[in-house]
PDB file of C-alpha atoms and ligand atoms in Angstrom:
ATOM      1  CA  MET A   8     115.838 113.341 -75.378  1.00 46.00           C
ATOM      2  CA  LYS A   9     119.259 111.889 -73.537  1.00 47.00           C
ATOM      3  CA  LEU A  10     121.140 109.370 -75.425  1.00 46.00           C
ATOM      4  CA  PRO A  11     120.471 106.621 -73.181  1.00 46.00           C
ATOM      5  CA  SER A  12     124.546 105.872 -73.197  1.00 48.00           C
ATOM      6  CA  PRO A  13     124.718 105.263 -69.070  1.00 43.00           C
ATOM      7  CA  LYS A  14     123.224 102.167 -69.031  1.00 72.00           C
ATOM      8  CA  LEU A  15     125.777 100.794 -71.641  1.00 85.00           C
ATOM      9  CA  THR A  16     127.212  97.722 -69.081  1.00 90.00           C
ATOM     10  CA  THR A  17     130.391  96.824 -69.636  1.00 91.00           C
ATOM     11  CA  ARG A  18     129.490  94.067 -71.333  1.00 94.00           C
ATOM     12  CA  MET A  19     127.890  95.793 -73.795  1.00 94.00           C
ATOM     13  CA  ARG A  20     130.553  98.328 -73.999  1.00 95.00           C
ATOM     14  CA  SER A  21     132.556  95.537 -74.692  1.00 96.00           C
ATOM     15  CA  PHE A  22     130.692  94.757 -78.149  1.00 97.00           C
ATOM     16  CA  ILE A  23     131.785  97.762 -79.148  1.00 97.00           C
ATOM     17  CA  ASP A  24     135.209  97.529 -78.754  1.00 97.00           C
ATOM     18  CA  HIS A  25     135.867  94.234 -80.721  1.00 98.00           C
ATOM     19  CA  ALA A  26     133.608  95.284 -83.935  1.00 98.00           C
ATOM     20  CA  ILE A  27     135.359  95.889 -87.026  1.00 98.00           C
ATOM     21  CA  LEU A  28     135.405 100.162 -87.531  1.00 97.00           C
ATOM     22  CA  HIS A  29     134.776 101.842 -90.705  1.00 97.00           C
ATOM     23  CA  ALA A  30     132.734  98.548 -91.527  1.00 98.00           C
ATOM     24  CA  PRO A  31     128.572  98.194 -91.388  1.00 98.00           C
ATOM     25  CA  PHE A  32     127.639  96.835 -87.254  1.00 98.00           C
ATOM     26  CA  TRP A  33     124.086  94.493 -86.782  1.00 98.00           C
ATOM     27  CA  ASP A  34     122.584  94.758 -83.870  1.00 98.00           C
ATOM     28  CA  VAL A  35     120.528  91.532 -83.855  1.00 98.00           C
ATOM     29  CA  CYS A  36     118.265  90.676 -80.947  1.00 98.00           C
ATOM     30  CA  CYS A  37     118.508  94.458 -80.559  1.00 97.00           C
ATOM     31  CA  ASP A  38     115.944  94.936 -78.081  1.00 96.00           C
ATOM     32  CA  HIS A  39     116.549  98.095 -76.577  1.00 92.00           C
ATOM     33  CA  GLY A  40     119.073  99.137 -78.889  1.00 94.00           C
ATOM     34  CA  TYR A  41     121.781 100.647 -76.649  1.00 93.00           C
ATOM     35  CA  VAL A  42     124.593  98.572 -78.614  1.00 96.00           C
ATOM     36  CA  GLY A  43     123.890 100.171 -81.661  1.00 95.00           C
ATOM     37  CA  ILE A  44     122.744 103.511 -80.239  1.00 92.00           C
ATOM     38  CA  LYS A  45     126.123 103.893 -79.259  1.00 91.00           C
ATOM     39  CA  ALA A  46     127.455 102.371 -82.446  1.00 93.00           C
ATOM     40  CA  LEU A  47     125.626 105.016 -83.800  1.00 91.00           C
ATOM     41  CA  VAL A  48     127.108 108.119 -82.095  1.00 87.00           C
ATOM     42  CA  SER A  49     130.376 106.910 -81.840  1.00 88.00           C
ATOM     43  CA  ASN A  50     130.801 107.817 -85.284  1.00 88.00           C
ATOM     44  CA  GLN A  51     133.426 105.124 -86.365  1.00 93.00           C
ATOM     45  CA  PHE A  52     130.693 102.779 -88.574  1.00 95.00           C
ATOM     46  CA  PRO A  53     129.048 103.560 -91.654  1.00 94.00           C
ATOM     47  CA  MET A  54     126.187 102.407 -91.086  1.00 95.00           C
ATOM     48  CA  VAL A  55     124.030 100.741 -87.731  1.00 96.00           C
ATOM     49  CA  HIS A  56     121.318  98.016 -88.895  1.00 97.00           C
ATOM     50  CA  PHE A  57     119.305  97.210 -85.841  1.00 97.00           C
ATOM     51  CA  VAL A  58     117.369  94.251 -85.931  1.00 98.00           C
ATOM     52  CA  ASP A  59     114.600  92.548 -83.841  1.00 98.00           C
ATOM     53  CA  GLN A  60     111.448  91.087 -84.735  1.00 98.00           C
ATOM     54  CA  VAL A  61     108.920  92.487 -82.045  1.00 98.00           C
ATOM     55  CA  PRO A  62     107.688  95.605 -83.594  1.00 98.00           C
ATOM     56  CA  HIS A  63     106.385  97.492 -80.205  1.00 98.00           C
ATOM     57  CA  ILE A  64     110.169  97.655 -79.407  1.00 97.00           C
ATOM     58  CA  MET A  65     111.381  98.792 -82.852  1.00 97.00           C
ATOM     59  CA  LYS A  66     108.887 101.397 -82.219  1.00 97.00           C
ATOM     60  CA  ARG A  67     110.103 102.752 -79.549  1.00 95.00           C
ATOM     61  CA  LEU A  68     113.965 102.425 -80.564  1.00 94.00           C
ATOM     62  CA  GLN A  69     113.016 104.990 -83.487  1.00 92.00           C
ATOM     63  CA  THR A  70     111.476 106.701 -81.475  1.00 90.00           C
ATOM     64  CA  LEU A  71     114.453 107.558 -79.495  1.00 88.00           C
ATOM     65  CA  ILE A  72     116.388 107.773 -82.246  1.00 88.00           C
ATOM     66  CA  TYR A  73     114.013 110.499 -83.861  1.00 84.00           C
ATOM     67  CA  GLN A  74     113.379 112.346 -80.414  1.00 81.00           C
ATOM     68  CA  ASN A  75     117.715 112.498 -79.818  1.00 76.00           C
ATOM     69  CA  ARG A  76     119.064 115.889 -80.649  1.00 67.00           C
ATOM     70  CA  GLU A  77     122.214 113.850 -80.799  1.00 67.00           C
ATOM     71  CA  LEU A  78     121.761 111.781 -83.630  1.00 66.00           C
ATOM     72  CA  ARG A  79     122.704 114.204 -86.384  1.00 56.00           C
ATOM     73  CA  SER A  80     121.252 113.461 -90.050  1.00 59.00           C
ATOM     74  CA  GLU A  81     124.814 112.274 -91.047  1.00 60.00           C
ATOM     75  CA  HIS A  82     124.093 108.650 -88.620  1.00 69.00           C
ATOM     76  CA  GLN A  83     123.264 106.660 -90.907  1.00 91.00           C
ATOM     77  CA  TYR A  84     121.003 103.718 -89.704  1.00 94.00           C
ATOM     78  CA  ARG A  85     118.610 100.889 -90.861  1.00 95.00           C
ATOM     79  CA  LEU A  86     115.883  99.048 -88.164  1.00 96.00           C
ATOM     80  CA  HIS A  87     114.375  95.746 -89.415  1.00 98.00           C
ATOM     81  CA  VAL A  88     111.171  95.305 -87.936  1.00 98.00           C
ATOM     82  CA  CYS A  89     111.655  91.426 -88.684  1.00 98.00           C
ATOM     83  CA  SER A  90     113.730  87.905 -86.988  1.00 98.00           C
ATOM     84  CA  GLY A  91     117.444  87.531 -87.675  1.00 98.00           C
ATOM     85  CA  GLU A  92     116.404  84.579 -89.662  1.00 98.00           C
ATOM     86  CA  GLU A  93     114.140  86.979 -91.821  1.00 98.00           C
ATOM     87  CA  ILE A  94     116.839  89.049 -93.191  1.00 98.00           C
ATOM     88  CA  ASP A  95     117.251  89.661 -96.616  1.00 98.00           C
ATOM     89  CA  ILE A  96     120.250  91.593 -97.230  1.00 98.00           C
ATOM     90  CA  ASP A  97     123.702  91.213 -97.083  1.00 98.00           C
ATOM     91  CA  VAL A  98     125.438  91.709 -93.293  1.00 98.00           C
ATOM     92  CA  GLU A  99     128.668  92.913 -93.746  1.00 98.00           C
ATOM     93  CA  GLY A 100     130.629  93.863 -91.349  1.00 98.00           C
ATOM     94  CA  THR A 101     130.438  93.118 -88.024  1.00 98.00           C
ATOM     95  CA  LEU A 102     127.178  90.726 -87.033  1.00 98.00           C
ATOM     96  CA  LEU A 103     126.199  91.020 -82.875  1.00 98.00           C
ATOM     97  CA  ILE A 104     124.086  89.033 -81.521  1.00 98.00           C
ATOM     98  CA  ALA A 105     123.957  88.828 -77.698  1.00 98.00           C
ATOM     99  CA  GLY A 106     121.428  88.527 -75.037  1.00 97.00           C
ATOM    100  CA  VAL A 107     119.908  85.440 -77.103  1.00 98.00           C
ATOM    101  CA  GLY A 108     119.679  81.305 -76.201  1.00 98.00           C
ATOM    102  CA  GLY A 109     122.018  79.573 -78.260  1.00 98.00           C
ATOM    103  CA  PHE A 110     118.939  77.706 -80.783  1.00 98.00           C
ATOM    104  CA  THR A 111     117.804  81.318 -81.724  1.00 98.00           C
ATOM    105  CA  MET A 112     122.171  82.153 -82.860  1.00 98.00           C
ATOM    106  CA  LYS A 113     122.226  78.635 -84.320  1.00 98.00           C
ATOM    107  CA  ASN A 114     118.930  79.325 -86.295  1.00 98.00           C
ATOM    108  CA  ILE A 115     119.932  82.948 -87.573  1.00 98.00           C
ATOM    109  CA  LEU A 116     123.326  81.838 -88.882  1.00 98.00           C
ATOM    110  CA  ASN A 117     121.703  78.775 -90.710  1.00 98.00           C
ATOM    111  CA  ALA A 118     119.078  81.010 -92.244  1.00 98.00           C
ATOM    112  CA  LEU A 119     122.072  83.828 -93.334  1.00 98.00           C
ATOM    113  CA  ILE A 120     123.940  81.612 -94.759  1.00 98.00           C
ATOM    114  CA  ASP A 121     121.475  79.415 -96.496  1.00 98.00           C
ATOM    115  CA  LYS A 122     120.410  83.195 -98.310  1.00 98.00           C
ATOM    116  CA  ASP A 123     124.160  83.452 -98.842  1.00 98.00           C
ATOM    117  CA  HIS A 124     123.861  86.834 -96.774  1.00 98.00           C
ATOM    118  CA  LEU A 125     126.623  85.804 -94.053  1.00 98.00           C
ATOM    119  CA  GLN A 126     128.560  87.826 -95.994  1.00 98.00           C
ATOM    120  CA  CYS A 127     130.700  89.637 -92.543  1.00 98.00           C
ATOM    121  CA  ASP A 128     133.929  89.501 -91.208  1.00 98.00           C
ATOM    122  CA  ARG A 129     133.378  89.381 -87.663  1.00 98.00           C
ATOM    123  CA  ILE A 130     131.006  87.847 -85.622  1.00 98.00           C
ATOM    124  CA  LEU A 131     130.450  88.667 -82.223  1.00 98.00           C
ATOM    125  CA  LEU A 132     127.888  86.311 -80.029  1.00 98.00           C
ATOM    126  CA  SER A 133     127.350  86.187 -76.422  1.00 98.00           C
ATOM    127  CA  PRO A 134     124.670  82.955 -75.840  1.00 98.00           C
ATOM    128  CA  HIS A 135     122.837  83.818 -72.227  1.00 96.00           C
ATOM    129  CA  THR A 136     120.946  79.724 -72.553  1.00 97.00           C
ATOM    130  CA  ASP A 137     122.482  77.293 -74.582  1.00 97.00           C
ATOM    131  CA  GLU A 138     125.845  77.899 -74.733  1.00 97.00           C
ATOM    132  CA  LYS A 139     126.323  74.588 -75.601  1.00 98.00           C
ATOM    133  CA  VAL A 140     124.235  74.153 -78.518  1.00 98.00           C
ATOM    134  CA  ILE A 141     125.889  77.261 -79.941  1.00 98.00           C
ATOM    135  CA  VAL A 142     129.275  76.380 -79.482  1.00 98.00           C
ATOM    136  CA  GLU A 143     128.687  73.195 -81.224  1.00 98.00           C
ATOM    137  CA  PHE A 144     127.798  74.562 -84.090  1.00 98.00           C
ATOM    138  CA  ILE A 145     130.559  77.353 -84.807  1.00 98.00           C
ATOM    139  CA  ILE A 146     133.393  74.719 -83.980  1.00 98.00           C
ATOM    140  CA  SER A 147     131.571  71.785 -86.709  1.00 98.00           C
ATOM    141  CA  ASP A 148     133.604  71.670 -89.674  1.00 97.00           C
ATOM    142  CA  PHE A 149     130.826  73.036 -91.749  1.00 97.00           C
ATOM    143  CA  PHE A 150     131.013  76.480 -90.110  1.00 97.00           C
ATOM    144  CA  GLN A 151     135.090  76.542 -89.523  1.00 97.00           C
ATOM    145  CA  ALA A 152     134.977  76.975 -93.507  1.00 96.00           C
ATOM    146  CA  LEU A 153     133.309  80.277 -93.143  1.00 97.00           C
ATOM    147  CA  TYR A 154     134.600  81.126 -89.495  1.00 98.00           C
ATOM    148  CA  SER A 155     137.224  80.599 -87.059  1.00 97.00           C
ATOM    149  CA  VAL A 156     136.835  81.314 -83.627  1.00 97.00           C
ATOM    150  CA  ASP A 157     139.555  83.068 -82.474  1.00 97.00           C
ATOM    151  CA  ASP A 158     138.690  84.451 -79.301  1.00 97.00           C
ATOM    152  CA  LYS A 159     136.329  84.001 -76.038  1.00 98.00           C
ATOM    153  CA  LYS A 160     136.138  86.992 -73.059  1.00 97.00           C
ATOM    154  CA  LEU A 161     133.950  86.436 -69.789  1.00 96.00           C
ATOM    155  CA  LEU A 162     132.100  89.528 -69.624  1.00 95.00           C
ATOM    156  CA  THR A 163     130.855  90.362 -66.290  1.00 90.00           C
ATOM    157  CA  GLU A 164     127.481  92.255 -66.162  1.00 87.00           C
ATOM    158  CA  GLY A 165     126.630  92.560 -62.289  1.00 87.00           C
ATOM    159  CA  LYS A 166     127.230  89.084 -60.742  1.00 89.00           C
ATOM    160  CA  ARG A 167     127.086  87.505 -63.838  1.00 92.00           C
ATOM    161  CA  GLU A 168     129.390  86.204 -66.295  1.00 94.00           C
ATOM    162  CA  ARG A 169     128.403  86.278 -70.041  1.00 96.00           C
ATOM    163  CA  PRO A 170     131.050  84.714 -72.560  1.00 97.00           C
ATOM    164  CA  LEU A 171     131.716  86.439 -75.667  1.00 98.00           C
ATOM    165  CA  TYR A 172     132.761  84.370 -78.813  1.00 98.00           C
ATOM    166  CA  ILE A 173     134.501  86.699 -81.750  1.00 98.00           C
ATOM    167  CA  LEU A 174     134.458  84.742 -84.507  1.00 98.00           C
ATOM    168  CA  ASN A 175     136.586  85.918 -88.086  1.00 98.00           C
ATOM    169  CA  LYS A 176     136.146  85.206 -91.437  1.00 98.00           C
ATOM    170  CA  LYS A 177     138.062  83.149 -93.266  1.00 95.00           C
ATOM    171  CA  ARG A 178     140.251  84.450 -95.745  1.00 82.00           C
ATOM    172  CA  ALA A 179     140.385  82.170 -98.875  1.00 72.00           C
ATOM    173  CA  LEU A 180     144.362  80.814 -99.331  1.00 65.00           C
TER     174      LEU A 180
HETATM  175  C1  SAM B 214     117.783  90.000 -73.872  1.00 72.73           C
HETATM  176  S1  SAM B 214     117.189  91.033 -75.185  1.00 72.73           S
HETATM  177  C2  SAM B 214     118.641  90.938 -75.574  1.00 72.73           C
HETATM  178  C3  SAM B 214     119.306  92.247 -76.110  1.00 72.73           C
HETATM  179  C4  SAM B 214     120.526  92.859 -76.614  1.00 72.73           C
HETATM  180  N1  SAM B 214     121.109  92.214 -77.496  1.00 72.73           N
HETATM  181  C5  SAM B 214     121.364  92.559 -75.240  1.00 72.73           C
HETATM  182  O1  SAM B 214     122.073  92.065 -75.575  1.00 72.73           O
HETATM  183  O2  SAM B 214     120.843  93.480 -73.796  1.00 72.73           O
HETATM  184  C6  SAM B 214     116.734  89.296 -76.627  1.00 72.73           C
HETATM  185  C7  SAM B 214     115.985  90.235 -77.768  1.00 72.73           C
HETATM  186  O3  SAM B 214     115.649  89.552 -78.470  1.00 72.73           O
HETATM  187  C8  SAM B 214     114.857  89.374 -79.595  1.00 72.73           C
HETATM  188  N2  SAM B 214     115.027  88.151 -80.262  1.00 72.73           N
HETATM  189  C9  SAM B 214     114.760  86.895 -79.966  1.00 72.73           C
HETATM  190  N3  SAM B 214     113.952  85.640 -80.705  1.00 72.73           N
HETATM  191  C10 SAM B 214     114.448  86.805 -82.028  1.00 72.73           C
HETATM  192  C11 SAM B 214     115.244  86.230 -83.380  1.00 72.73           C
HETATM  193  N4  SAM B 214     114.963  84.839 -83.925  1.00 72.73           N
HETATM  194  N5  SAM B 214     115.172  87.852 -84.416  1.00 72.73           N
HETATM  195  C12 SAM B 214     115.086  88.796 -83.941  1.00 72.73           C
HETATM  196  N6  SAM B 214     114.956  89.556 -82.661  1.00 72.73           N
HETATM  197  C13 SAM B 214     115.159  88.214 -81.944  1.00 72.73           C
HETATM  198  C14 SAM B 214     113.525  89.621 -78.744  1.00 72.73           C
HETATM  199  O4  SAM B 214     112.970  90.262 -78.816  1.00 72.73           O
HETATM  200  C15 SAM B 214     114.335  90.660 -77.441  1.00 72.73           C
HETATM  201  O5  SAM B 214     114.122  92.204 -77.812  1.00 72.73           O
END
């Protein structure tokens, strides 16, 4: 089976371009998994985590990865069939949450913080709805103590423009 890379849009490619290389990559709310697959075959990330709460979506993704001969055995990945809120290991490297609403993003980030699992150096957020909700959260004093919002890009997809917020972990002084 061929890689789904032809379907990778400029928006999706931009997520990879802004990730930290040589560190884990988390594609949370992954759906089709195209972004994570691209990260996987790029060989630039030691581990790619796919997370989605819908079992049949993850089954389809697992089949796609199994059947893809281009994915050699040294490609490291893990599929998590759970909601982002239920992730139960440390999230390190880059955390991408794209294509969902601001409420969902806020819930996932809050859940990870509560469990002390939000350990990544970079967060990429591209909300499709409720942008105000996530913006208010990431600029709150509470969140600003952990991550700074260092950039906002506008990504074009078809006739739409989607925001991409790039956050980096605050370093202890
Ligand atoms: C529109 S797709 C986004 C796909 C991809 N991230 C993108 O931006 O192209 C939204 C996906 O988010 C998943 N999803 C929604 N809420 C979620 C949550 N709380 N935890 C994990 N996955 C979630 C849905 O199952 C769906 O597959």
